[in-house]
Amino acid sequence: TIAIAVSSIVTTLIIVVGVVLIKVSNFGVLLESEVLKPAFDQLLPALFGGLAVVFVSKNFKIAIAPMVLMLGIFIFTPLTSGEVGIMAPVGVLFTLAVARIMYKKDML
């Protein structure tokens, strides 16, 4: 929870500073440069990776099944951007189902 809150605050502050700099100076040209594009492409995976470490470290047994499912889906099926957006709720429902089954079988 703290990581999400701090991430949200930092993201908001960076957006505010960026908007002010774009309006005041020629900073927008720098942000659209090809040199920075790879860094901006990694923002969302970095955020989800940081969150994943927290949850996996708490109980790695629950994390194995959704990781295998999502890696299998993303590696073996080409997905469009609309389909990728639905994968988070699918992963949550799958994780809840697997955790419930593991709980009933005393695996947790």
Short mmCIF file of C-alpha atoms in Angstrom, two decimals:
data_model
loop_
_atom_site.label_atom_id
_atom_site.label_comp_id
_atom_site.label_asym_id
_atom_site.label_seq_id
_atom_site.Cartn_x
_atom_site.Cartn_y
_atom_site.Cartn_z
CA THR A 1 0.00 0.00 0.00
CA ILE A 2 2.82 2.36 0.85
CA ALA A 3 4.59 1.56 -2.44
CA ILE A 4 1.43 2.29 -4.43
CA ALA A 5 0.80 5.54 -2.54
CA VAL A 6 4.38 6.77 -2.95
CA SER A 7 4.38 5.74 -6.60
CA SER A 8 1.16 7.67 -7.20
CA ILE A 9 2.49 10.77 -5.45
CA VAL A 10 5.81 10.67 -7.32
CA THR A 11 4.04 10.10 -10.64
CA THR A 12 1.72 13.04 -10.00
CA LEU A 13 4.64 15.29 -9.08
CA ILE A 14 6.58 14.25 -12.19
CA ILE A 15 3.55 14.95 -14.38
CA VAL A 16 3.07 18.39 -12.79
CA VAL A 17 6.75 19.28 -13.24
CA GLY A 18 6.65 17.99 -16.82
CA VAL A 19 3.55 20.01 -17.71
CA VAL A 20 5.05 23.17 -16.22
CA LEU A 21 8.36 22.63 -18.01
CA ILE A 22 6.62 21.93 -21.33
CA LYS A 23 4.61 25.16 -21.06
CA VAL A 24 7.53 27.30 -19.86
CA SER A 25 10.39 25.93 -21.97
CA ASN A 26 11.20 23.77 -24.97
CA PHE A 27 11.24 20.63 -22.76
CA GLY A 28 8.57 18.84 -24.82
CA VAL A 29 11.01 18.27 -27.68
CA LEU A 30 13.40 16.49 -25.30
CA LEU A 31 10.64 14.20 -23.95
CA GLU A 32 9.66 13.15 -27.47
CA SER A 33 13.22 12.26 -28.47
CA GLU A 34 14.04 8.76 -29.68
CA VAL A 35 16.75 8.45 -27.02
CA LEU A 36 14.20 8.49 -24.17
CA LYS A 37 11.57 6.29 -25.87
CA PRO A 38 12.96 2.98 -24.48
CA ALA A 39 12.84 4.40 -20.95
CA PHE A 40 9.21 5.46 -21.27
CA ASP A 41 8.31 2.03 -22.67
CA GLN A 42 9.51 0.43 -19.40
CA LEU A 43 7.53 2.56 -16.92
CA LEU A 44 4.47 0.30 -16.58
CA PRO A 45 6.42 -3.00 -16.46
CA ALA A 46 8.68 -1.49 -13.79
CA LEU A 47 5.69 -0.48 -11.67
CA PHE A 48 4.06 -3.90 -11.93
CA GLY A 49 7.41 -5.60 -11.27
CA GLY A 50 7.87 -3.64 -8.06
CA LEU A 51 4.38 -4.57 -6.92
CA ALA A 52 4.89 -8.21 -7.89
CA VAL A 53 7.99 -8.50 -5.70
CA VAL A 54 5.96 -7.47 -2.65
CA PHE A 55 3.21 -10.03 -3.27
CA VAL A 56 5.48 -12.87 -4.37
CA SER A 57 7.69 -12.43 -1.32
CA LYS A 58 4.68 -12.71 1.00
CA ASN A 59 3.49 -16.06 -0.36
CA PHE A 60 5.27 -17.41 -3.39
CA LYS A 61 3.03 -20.50 -3.65
CA ILE A 62 0.03 -18.41 -4.65
CA ALA A 63 2.10 -16.49 -7.23
CA ILE A 64 3.33 -19.51 -9.21
CA ALA A 65 0.06 -20.41 -10.97
CA PRO A 66 -0.82 -16.89 -12.22
CA MET A 67 2.76 -16.32 -13.37
CA VAL A 68 2.72 -19.54 -15.39
CA LEU A 69 -0.71 -18.69 -16.85
CA MET A 70 0.19 -15.13 -17.84
CA LEU A 71 3.60 -16.05 -19.23
CA GLY A 72 1.99 -18.81 -21.28
CA ILE A 73 -0.66 -16.47 -22.63
CA PHE A 74 1.75 -13.68 -23.49
CA ILE A 75 4.40 -15.94 -25.01
CA PHE A 76 2.20 -18.24 -27.08
CA THR A 77 -0.68 -16.00 -28.17
CA PRO A 78 -0.40 -12.66 -29.95
CA LEU A 79 -2.60 -10.17 -28.10
CA THR A 80 -3.88 -6.78 -29.20
CA SER A 81 -3.90 -3.81 -26.84
CA GLY A 82 -7.60 -4.33 -26.04
CA GLU A 83 -7.00 -7.94 -25.05
CA VAL A 84 -4.02 -7.06 -22.87
CA GLY A 85 -6.23 -4.69 -20.86
CA ILE A 86 -8.54 -7.54 -19.85
CA MET A 87 -5.67 -9.75 -18.69
CA ALA A 88 -5.36 -8.06 -15.26
CA PRO A 89 -8.92 -8.94 -14.18
CA VAL A 90 -8.52 -12.43 -15.66
CA GLY A 91 -5.30 -12.87 -13.69
CA VAL A 92 -6.96 -11.69 -10.48
CA LEU A 93 -9.91 -14.07 -10.88
CA PHE A 94 -7.57 -16.96 -11.74
CA THR A 95 -5.39 -16.18 -8.72
CA LEU A 96 -8.40 -16.05 -6.40
CA ALA A 97 -9.65 -19.39 -7.72
CA VAL A 98 -6.25 -21.07 -7.35
CA ALA A 99 -5.73 -19.60 -3.86
CA ARG A 100 -9.17 -20.83 -2.78
CA ILE A 101 -8.45 -24.33 -4.07
CA MET A 102 -5.04 -24.36 -2.36
CA TYR A 103 -6.62 -23.13 0.89
CA LYS A 104 -9.28 -25.86 0.85
CA LYS A 105 -6.60 -28.50 0.28
CA ASP A 106 -4.47 -27.13 3.16
CA MET A 107 -1.63 -26.18 0.82
CA LEU A 108 -1.36 -22.68 2.28
#
